[in-house]
PDB file of C-alpha atoms in Angstrom:
ATOM      1  CA  UNK A   1       0.643   1.240 -33.767  1.00 44.00           C
ATOM      2  CA  UNK A   2       3.953   2.536 -32.570  1.00 50.00           C
ATOM      3  CA  UNK A   3       6.129   0.039 -30.701  1.00 59.00           C
ATOM      4  CA  UNK A   4       8.374   1.078 -27.862  1.00 62.00           C
ATOM      5  CA  UNK A   5      11.948   1.390 -29.072  1.00 65.00           C
ATOM      6  CA  UNK A   6      13.436   0.008 -25.890  1.00 78.00           C
ATOM      7  CA  UNK A   7      12.638  -1.181 -22.397  1.00 80.00           C
ATOM      8  CA  UNK A   8      13.689   2.269 -21.246  1.00 85.00           C
ATOM      9  CA  UNK A   9      10.949   3.869 -23.364  1.00 87.00           C
ATOM     10  CA  UNK A  10       8.416   1.447 -21.974  1.00 88.00           C
ATOM     11  CA  UNK A  11       9.520   2.140 -18.402  1.00 91.00           C
ATOM     12  CA  UNK A  12       9.329   5.883 -18.989  1.00 91.00           C
ATOM     13  CA  UNK A  13       5.832   5.524 -20.405  1.00 88.00           C
ATOM     14  CA  UNK A  14       4.646   3.371 -17.500  1.00 90.00           C
ATOM     15  CA  UNK A  15       6.161   5.779 -14.976  1.00 92.00           C
ATOM     16  CA  UNK A  16       4.584   8.838 -16.589  1.00 91.00           C
ATOM     17  CA  UNK A  17       1.169   7.223 -16.929  1.00 88.00           C
ATOM     18  CA  UNK A  18       1.131   5.904 -13.370  1.00 90.00           C
ATOM     19  CA  UNK A  19       1.963   9.317 -12.007  1.00 90.00           C
ATOM     20  CA  UNK A  20      -0.682  10.896 -14.154  1.00 88.00           C
ATOM     21  CA  UNK A  21      -3.456   8.450 -13.344  1.00 86.00           C
ATOM     22  CA  UNK A  22      -2.859   7.261  -9.784  1.00 89.00           C
ATOM     23  CA  UNK A  23      -3.652  10.251  -7.618  1.00 91.00           C
ATOM     24  CA  UNK A  24      -4.446   9.049  -4.115  1.00 93.00           C
ATOM     25  CA  UNK A  25      -6.151  11.474  -1.753  1.00 92.00           C
ATOM     26  CA  UNK A  26      -4.655  12.425   1.603  1.00 92.00           C
ATOM     27  CA  UNK A  27      -5.544  10.176   4.519  1.00 94.00           C
ATOM     28  CA  UNK A  28      -9.082  10.971   5.714  1.00 94.00           C
ATOM     29  CA  UNK A  29      -9.500  12.571   9.126  1.00 94.00           C
ATOM     30  CA  UNK A  30     -11.260   9.552  10.620  1.00 93.00           C
ATOM     31  CA  UNK A  31      -8.256   7.424   9.745  1.00 92.00           C
ATOM     32  CA  UNK A  32      -5.942   9.884  11.478  1.00 92.00           C
ATOM     33  CA  UNK A  33      -8.235   9.829  14.502  1.00 93.00           C
ATOM     34  CA  UNK A  34      -8.221   6.051  14.663  1.00 90.00           C
ATOM     35  CA  UNK A  35      -4.448   5.838  14.362  1.00 89.00           C
ATOM     36  CA  UNK A  36      -4.206   8.434  17.119  1.00 89.00           C
ATOM     37  CA  UNK A  37      -6.611   6.442  19.317  1.00 89.00           C
ATOM     38  CA  UNK A  38      -4.561   3.359  18.637  1.00 85.00           C
ATOM     39  CA  UNK A  39      -1.397   5.147  19.727  1.00 82.00           C
ATOM     40  CA  UNK A  40      -3.036   6.308  22.945  1.00 82.00           C
ATOM     41  CA  UNK A  41      -4.485   2.916  23.778  1.00 81.00           C
ATOM     42  CA  UNK A  42      -1.355   0.957  23.062  1.00 75.00           C
ATOM     43  CA  UNK A  43       1.200   3.329  24.472  1.00 71.00           C
ATOM     44  CA  UNK A  44      -0.469   4.121  27.800  1.00 60.00           C
ATOM     45  CA  UNK A  45      -2.043   0.802  28.765  1.00 53.00           C
ATOM     46  CA  UNK A  46      -0.194  -2.275  30.015  1.00 51.00           C
ATOM     47  CA  UNK A  47      -1.269  -4.246  26.973  1.00 48.00           C
ATOM     48  CA  UNK A  48      -3.725  -4.479  24.168  1.00 48.00           C
ATOM     49  CA  UNK A  49      -7.303  -3.723  25.263  1.00 43.00           C
ATOM     50  CA  UNK A  50      -9.692  -6.621  24.617  1.00 40.00           C
ATOM     51  CA  UNK A  51     -11.972  -4.503  22.432  1.00 43.00           C
ATOM     52  CA  UNK A  52      -9.167  -3.125  20.299  1.00 45.00           C
ATOM     53  CA  UNK A  53      -9.904  -5.197  17.200  1.00 46.00           C
ATOM     54  CA  UNK A  54     -13.451  -3.899  17.117  1.00 45.00           C
ATOM     55  CA  UNK A  55     -12.150  -0.420  16.401  1.00 49.00           C
ATOM     56  CA  UNK A  56     -10.373  -1.431  13.243  1.00 52.00           C
ATOM     57  CA  UNK A  57     -11.891  -1.494   9.796  1.00 53.00           C
ATOM     58  CA  UNK A  58     -14.804  -0.095   7.917  1.00 55.00           C
ATOM     59  CA  UNK A  59     -17.266  -1.534  10.443  1.00 53.00           C
ATOM     60  CA  UNK A  60     -15.701   0.469  13.226  1.00 52.00           C
ATOM     61  CA  UNK A  61     -18.182   3.325  13.097  1.00 50.00           C
ATOM     62  CA  UNK A  62     -21.159   0.966  13.232  1.00 51.00           C
ATOM     63  CA  UNK A  63     -19.666  -0.914  16.161  1.00 51.00           C
ATOM     64  CA  UNK A  64     -18.845   2.320  17.857  1.00 51.00           C
ATOM     65  CA  UNK A  65     -22.387   3.634  17.482  1.00 51.00           C
ATOM     66  CA  UNK A  66     -23.841   0.324  18.638  1.00 54.00           C
ATOM     67  CA  UNK A  67     -21.708   0.413  21.756  1.00 51.00           C
ATOM     68  CA  UNK A  68     -22.869   3.883  22.825  1.00 47.00           C
TER      69      UNK A  68
ATOM     70  CA  UNK B   1      15.065   5.384  27.796  1.00 46.00           C
ATOM     71  CA  UNK B   2      11.790   4.354  29.479  1.00 47.00           C
ATOM     72  CA  UNK B   3       9.036   2.445  27.695  1.00 50.00           C
ATOM     73  CA  UNK B   4       6.788   5.508  27.940  1.00 46.00           C
ATOM     74  CA  UNK B   5       9.348   7.676  26.159  1.00 46.00           C
ATOM     75  CA  UNK B   6       9.927   5.011  23.546  1.00 80.00           C
ATOM     76  CA  UNK B   7       6.217   4.743  22.889  1.00 85.00           C
ATOM     77  CA  UNK B   8       5.917   8.497  22.608  1.00 85.00           C
ATOM     78  CA  UNK B   9       8.684   8.584  20.040  1.00 88.00           C
ATOM     79  CA  UNK B  10       7.084   5.667  18.233  1.00 90.00           C
ATOM     80  CA  UNK B  11       3.718   7.451  18.175  1.00 90.00           C
ATOM     81  CA  UNK B  12       5.388  10.487  16.624  1.00 89.00           C
ATOM     82  CA  UNK B  13       6.940   8.310  13.931  1.00 91.00           C
ATOM     83  CA  UNK B  14       3.595   6.726  13.102  1.00 91.00           C
ATOM     84  CA  UNK B  15       1.822  10.096  12.905  1.00 90.00           C
ATOM     85  CA  UNK B  16       4.409  11.275  10.391  1.00 91.00           C
ATOM     86  CA  UNK B  17       3.672   8.275   8.172  1.00 92.00           C
ATOM     87  CA  UNK B  18      -0.121   8.337   7.991  1.00 95.00           C
ATOM     88  CA  UNK B  19      -0.457  10.223   4.716  1.00 95.00           C
ATOM     89  CA  UNK B  20       2.302   8.441   2.843  1.00 95.00           C
ATOM     90  CA  UNK B  21       1.126   5.053   4.137  1.00 97.00           C
ATOM     91  CA  UNK B  22      -2.460   5.688   3.070  1.00 97.00           C
ATOM     92  CA  UNK B  23      -1.399   6.948  -0.358  1.00 96.00           C
ATOM     93  CA  UNK B  24       0.789   3.938  -1.021  1.00 97.00           C
ATOM     94  CA  UNK B  25      -1.930   1.524   0.123  1.00 97.00           C
ATOM     95  CA  UNK B  26      -4.397   3.347  -2.116  1.00 96.00           C
ATOM     96  CA  UNK B  27      -2.011   3.149  -5.088  1.00 95.00           C
ATOM     97  CA  UNK B  28      -1.452  -0.580  -4.591  1.00 95.00           C
ATOM     98  CA  UNK B  29      -5.035  -1.557  -3.788  1.00 93.00           C
ATOM     99  CA  UNK B  30      -6.897   0.967  -5.958  1.00 89.00           C
ATOM    100  CA  UNK B  31      -9.717   1.237  -3.455  1.00 87.00           C
ATOM    101  CA  UNK B  32     -10.205   3.667  -0.581  1.00 91.00           C
ATOM    102  CA  UNK B  33     -12.012   1.208   1.707  1.00 92.00           C
ATOM    103  CA  UNK B  34      -9.281  -1.395   1.396  1.00 93.00           C
ATOM    104  CA  UNK B  35      -6.628   1.295   1.732  1.00 95.00           C
ATOM    105  CA  UNK B  36      -8.254   2.391   5.019  1.00 95.00           C
ATOM    106  CA  UNK B  37      -8.275  -1.138   6.369  1.00 95.00           C
ATOM    107  CA  UNK B  38      -4.760  -1.974   5.208  1.00 96.00           C
ATOM    108  CA  UNK B  39      -3.344   1.232   6.673  1.00 96.00           C
ATOM    109  CA  UNK B  40      -5.018   0.707  10.025  1.00 95.00           C
ATOM    110  CA  UNK B  41      -4.003  -2.917  10.221  1.00 95.00           C
ATOM    111  CA  UNK B  42      -0.422  -1.991   9.323  1.00 96.00           C
ATOM    112  CA  UNK B  43      -0.285   0.564  12.142  1.00 95.00           C
ATOM    113  CA  UNK B  44      -1.839  -1.902  14.560  1.00 93.00           C
ATOM    114  CA  UNK B  45       0.731  -4.503  13.560  1.00 94.00           C
ATOM    115  CA  UNK B  46       3.531  -1.946  13.870  1.00 94.00           C
ATOM    116  CA  UNK B  47       2.427  -1.159  17.430  1.00 91.00           C
ATOM    117  CA  UNK B  48       2.249  -4.825  18.340  1.00 90.00           C
ATOM    118  CA  UNK B  49       5.774  -5.433  17.024  1.00 91.00           C
ATOM    119  CA  UNK B  50       7.322  -2.098  17.950  1.00 90.00           C
ATOM    120  CA  UNK B  51       9.917  -3.675  20.233  1.00 88.00           C
ATOM    121  CA  UNK B  52      11.490  -5.292  17.183  1.00 90.00           C
ATOM    122  CA  UNK B  53      12.389  -1.848  15.786  1.00 89.00           C
ATOM    123  CA  UNK B  54      15.927  -1.418  17.101  1.00 85.00           C
ATOM    124  CA  UNK B  55      16.835   1.756  15.240  1.00 87.00           C
ATOM    125  CA  UNK B  56      14.175   4.514  14.953  1.00 87.00           C
ATOM    126  CA  UNK B  57      16.137   5.817  11.959  1.00 88.00           C
ATOM    127  CA  UNK B  58      15.033   2.723  10.080  1.00 90.00           C
ATOM    128  CA  UNK B  59      11.348   3.216  10.872  1.00 92.00           C
ATOM    129  CA  UNK B  60      10.333   4.078   7.288  1.00 92.00           C
ATOM    130  CA  UNK B  61      11.760   0.891   5.793  1.00 91.00           C
ATOM    131  CA  UNK B  62      10.569  -1.218   8.741  1.00 94.00           C
ATOM    132  CA  UNK B  63       7.027   0.144   8.581  1.00 95.00           C
ATOM    133  CA  UNK B  64       7.022   0.075   4.777  1.00 95.00           C
ATOM    134  CA  UNK B  65       7.629  -3.672   4.902  1.00 95.00           C
ATOM    135  CA  UNK B  66       4.653  -4.143   7.231  1.00 96.00           C
ATOM    136  CA  UNK B  67       2.386  -1.996   5.058  1.00 97.00           C
ATOM    137  CA  UNK B  68       3.334  -3.593   1.752  1.00 97.00           C
ATOM    138  CA  UNK B  69       2.910  -7.041   3.246  1.00 96.00           C
ATOM    139  CA  UNK B  70      -0.559  -6.101   4.462  1.00 96.00           C
ATOM    140  CA  UNK B  71      -1.490  -4.836   0.985  1.00 96.00           C
ATOM    141  CA  UNK B  72      -0.069  -7.978  -0.597  1.00 95.00           C
ATOM    142  CA  UNK B  73      -2.142 -10.208   1.653  1.00 95.00           C
ATOM    143  CA  UNK B  74      -5.268  -8.263   0.760  1.00 95.00           C
ATOM    144  CA  UNK B  75      -4.612  -8.524  -2.977  1.00 93.00           C
ATOM    145  CA  UNK B  76      -4.028 -12.256  -2.663  1.00 91.00           C
ATOM    146  CA  UNK B  77      -7.136 -12.699  -0.542  1.00 90.00           C
ATOM    147  CA  UNK B  78      -9.201 -10.856  -3.137  1.00 85.00           C
ATOM    148  CA  UNK B  79      -7.871 -13.001  -5.940  1.00 81.00           C
ATOM    149  CA  UNK B  80      -8.494 -16.168  -3.917  1.00 80.00           C
ATOM    150  CA  UNK B  81     -12.011 -15.233  -2.933  1.00 76.00           C
ATOM    151  CA  UNK B  82     -12.791 -14.062  -6.460  1.00 60.00           C
ATOM    152  CA  UNK B  83     -15.064 -11.403  -5.002  1.00 49.00           C
ATOM    153  CA  UNK B  84     -13.259  -8.641  -6.824  1.00 51.00           C
ATOM    154  CA  UNK B  85     -10.817 -10.017  -9.387  1.00 48.00           C
ATOM    155  CA  UNK B  86      -7.597  -8.049  -9.816  1.00 50.00           C
ATOM    156  CA  UNK B  87      -8.565  -7.420 -13.431  1.00 50.00           C
ATOM    157  CA  UNK B  88     -11.416  -5.239 -12.232  1.00 52.00           C
ATOM    158  CA  UNK B  89      -9.462  -3.170  -9.747  1.00 52.00           C
ATOM    159  CA  UNK B  90      -8.780  -0.225 -11.990  1.00 47.00           C
ATOM    160  CA  UNK B  91     -11.854  -0.529 -14.146  1.00 47.00           C
ATOM    161  CA  UNK B  92     -14.644   2.023 -14.477  1.00 42.00           C
ATOM    162  CA  UNK B  93     -16.110   2.124 -10.984  1.00 39.00           C
ATOM    163  CA  UNK B  94     -13.016   3.533  -9.273  1.00 43.00           C
ATOM    164  CA  UNK B  95     -13.574   7.237  -9.079  1.00 43.00           C
ATOM    165  CA  UNK B  96     -13.969   9.890  -6.426  1.00 43.00           C
ATOM    166  CA  UNK B  97     -13.627  13.602  -6.016  1.00 43.00           C
ATOM    167  CA  UNK B  98     -10.029  13.673  -4.865  1.00 42.00           C
ATOM    168  CA  UNK B  99      -8.411  10.951  -6.952  1.00 43.00           C
ATOM    169  CA  UNK B 100      -9.263   8.551  -9.725  1.00 44.00           C
ATOM    170  CA  UNK B 101      -8.026   5.922 -12.090  1.00 44.00           C
ATOM    171  CA  UNK B 102      -9.352   6.491 -15.602  1.00 45.00           C
ATOM    172  CA  UNK B 103     -11.218   3.600 -17.156  1.00 36.00           C
ATOM    173  CA  UNK B 104      -9.726   4.224 -20.555  1.00 45.00           C
ATOM    174  CA  UNK B 105      -6.153   4.315 -19.337  1.00 70.00           C
ATOM    175  CA  UNK B 106      -4.186   1.458 -20.859  1.00 79.00           C
ATOM    176  CA  UNK B 107      -1.472   1.412 -18.196  1.00 80.00           C
ATOM    177  CA  UNK B 108      -3.957   1.174 -15.360  1.00 79.00           C
ATOM    178  CA  UNK B 109      -5.805  -1.637 -17.060  1.00 82.00           C
ATOM    179  CA  UNK B 110      -2.611  -3.492 -17.851  1.00 87.00           C
ATOM    180  CA  UNK B 111      -1.477  -3.214 -14.227  1.00 86.00           C
ATOM    181  CA  UNK B 112      -4.852  -4.331 -12.965  1.00 84.00           C
ATOM    182  CA  UNK B 113      -4.345  -7.595 -14.815  1.00 87.00           C
ATOM    183  CA  UNK B 114      -1.092  -8.373 -13.041  1.00 92.00           C
ATOM    184  CA  UNK B 115      -1.064 -10.647 -10.023  1.00 92.00           C
ATOM    185  CA  UNK B 116      -0.328  -9.230  -6.574  1.00 94.00           C
ATOM    186  CA  UNK B 117       3.458  -9.675  -6.584  1.00 95.00           C
ATOM    187  CA  UNK B 118       3.935  -8.122 -10.014  1.00 96.00           C
ATOM    188  CA  UNK B 119       1.470  -5.315  -9.403  1.00 95.00           C
ATOM    189  CA  UNK B 120       3.281  -4.343  -6.205  1.00 97.00           C
ATOM    190  CA  UNK B 121       6.746  -4.166  -7.749  1.00 97.00           C
ATOM    191  CA  UNK B 122       5.433  -2.025 -10.611  1.00 96.00           C
ATOM    192  CA  UNK B 123       3.767   0.415  -8.212  1.00 96.00           C
ATOM    193  CA  UNK B 124       6.776   0.577  -5.900  1.00 97.00           C
ATOM    194  CA  UNK B 125       9.234   1.045  -8.775  1.00 97.00           C
ATOM    195  CA  UNK B 126       7.396   3.372 -11.136  1.00 95.00           C
ATOM    196  CA  UNK B 127       4.881   5.147  -8.925  1.00 95.00           C
ATOM    197  CA  UNK B 128       6.665   5.303  -5.553  1.00 96.00           C
ATOM    198  CA  UNK B 129      10.044   5.549  -7.308  1.00 95.00           C
ATOM    199  CA  UNK B 130      11.845   3.142  -4.962  1.00 96.00           C
ATOM    200  CA  UNK B 131      15.090   1.548  -6.068  1.00 96.00           C
ATOM    201  CA  UNK B 132      15.283  -2.166  -6.790  1.00 96.00           C
ATOM    202  CA  UNK B 133      17.192  -2.680  -3.526  1.00 96.00           C
ATOM    203  CA  UNK B 134      14.614  -0.718  -1.528  1.00 95.00           C
ATOM    204  CA  UNK B 135      11.824  -2.787  -3.053  1.00 96.00           C
ATOM    205  CA  UNK B 136      13.705  -5.955  -2.163  1.00 96.00           C
ATOM    206  CA  UNK B 137      13.927  -4.764   1.435  1.00 92.00           C
ATOM    207  CA  UNK B 138      10.194  -3.943   1.527  1.00 93.00           C
ATOM    208  CA  UNK B 139       9.264  -7.363   0.186  1.00 94.00           C
ATOM    209  CA  UNK B 140      12.026  -9.287   1.926  1.00 92.00           C
ATOM    210  CA  UNK B 141      13.197 -10.795  -1.357  1.00 95.00           C
ATOM    211  CA  UNK B 142      16.562 -10.540  -3.188  1.00 97.00           C
ATOM    212  CA  UNK B 143      17.090  -7.699  -5.660  1.00 96.00           C
ATOM    213  CA  UNK B 144      17.335 -10.277  -8.443  1.00 97.00           C
ATOM    214  CA  UNK B 145      13.790 -11.381  -7.695  1.00 97.00           C
ATOM    215  CA  UNK B 146      12.585  -7.787  -7.908  1.00 97.00           C
ATOM    216  CA  UNK B 147      14.294  -7.350 -11.287  1.00 96.00           C
ATOM    217  CA  UNK B 148      12.800 -10.577 -12.529  1.00 96.00           C
ATOM    218  CA  UNK B 149       9.293  -9.554 -11.444  1.00 96.00           C
ATOM    219  CA  UNK B 150       9.683  -6.141 -13.070  1.00 96.00           C
ATOM    220  CA  UNK B 151      10.879  -7.742 -16.280  1.00 94.00           C
ATOM    221  CA  UNK B 152       7.952 -10.151 -16.343  1.00 95.00           C
ATOM    222  CA  UNK B 153       5.441  -7.415 -15.513  1.00 95.00           C
ATOM    223  CA  UNK B 154       6.681  -5.088 -18.251  1.00 93.00           C
ATOM    224  CA  UNK B 155       6.791  -7.909 -20.760  1.00 92.00           C
ATOM    225  CA  UNK B 156       3.174  -8.801 -20.051  1.00 91.00           C
ATOM    226  CA  UNK B 157       2.073  -5.156 -20.138  1.00 90.00           C
ATOM    227  CA  UNK B 158       3.921  -4.290 -23.342  1.00 87.00           C
ATOM    228  CA  UNK B 159       1.380  -5.616 -25.912  1.00 84.00           C
ATOM    229  CA  UNK B 160      -1.511  -3.783 -24.267  1.00 80.00           C
ATOM    230  CA  UNK B 161       0.440  -0.540 -24.147  1.00 80.00           C
ATOM    231  CA  UNK B 162       1.606  -0.872 -27.734  1.00 78.00           C
ATOM    232  CA  UNK B 163      -1.972  -1.468 -28.875  1.00 76.00           C
ATOM    233  CA  UNK B 164      -3.027   1.713 -27.110  1.00 70.00           C
ATOM    234  CA  UNK B 165      -0.421   3.827 -28.876  1.00 68.00           C
TER     235      UNK B 165
END
């Protein structure tokens, strides 16, 4: 066992390990599409469309398919 | 400036943030499904409250606060519901083709055992590389509180990391 000599060593270790292990992917295309849809709906209409909440979340695709 | 022009500029600002927002949500939540939901909800909330953004130059900090708050609520909800305890967040199942958290990684496991507030400050400080003041602004807490949370988090992680050395 090799203790950290200082808080600075510990911080450096945590920083290096986080950067090595947490490697998030880029935002998926469907997320970009939904954010784009959201922008169009909310910026062009007078207010928030009643069905807006249905388009948010992981269930969105199912709801979308069910509605068509 | 008309509302239409303002909304157009706002839409451009949101588009620019999609990747960084999703990555941060993913880093905090450790799960792509939750990161999707948190990111979308943060953008929806940003649109609903867009009139409160006075200075477009401050969009990043303003939106960052909304996003981090959304992630924080989700972490707390998870812990409360005990459906997926925080201690399991970075454990073996989290893995996909484009990014992963290793099961045998001591830092990831130590962070996964932190509560929501401490986990978030660690990610913002050491992964996102924000300053203490920037983290305070994101969380709407004083810098002293951020320092205190960081100190506590590192102190509780230290034994696990030393054992792994």
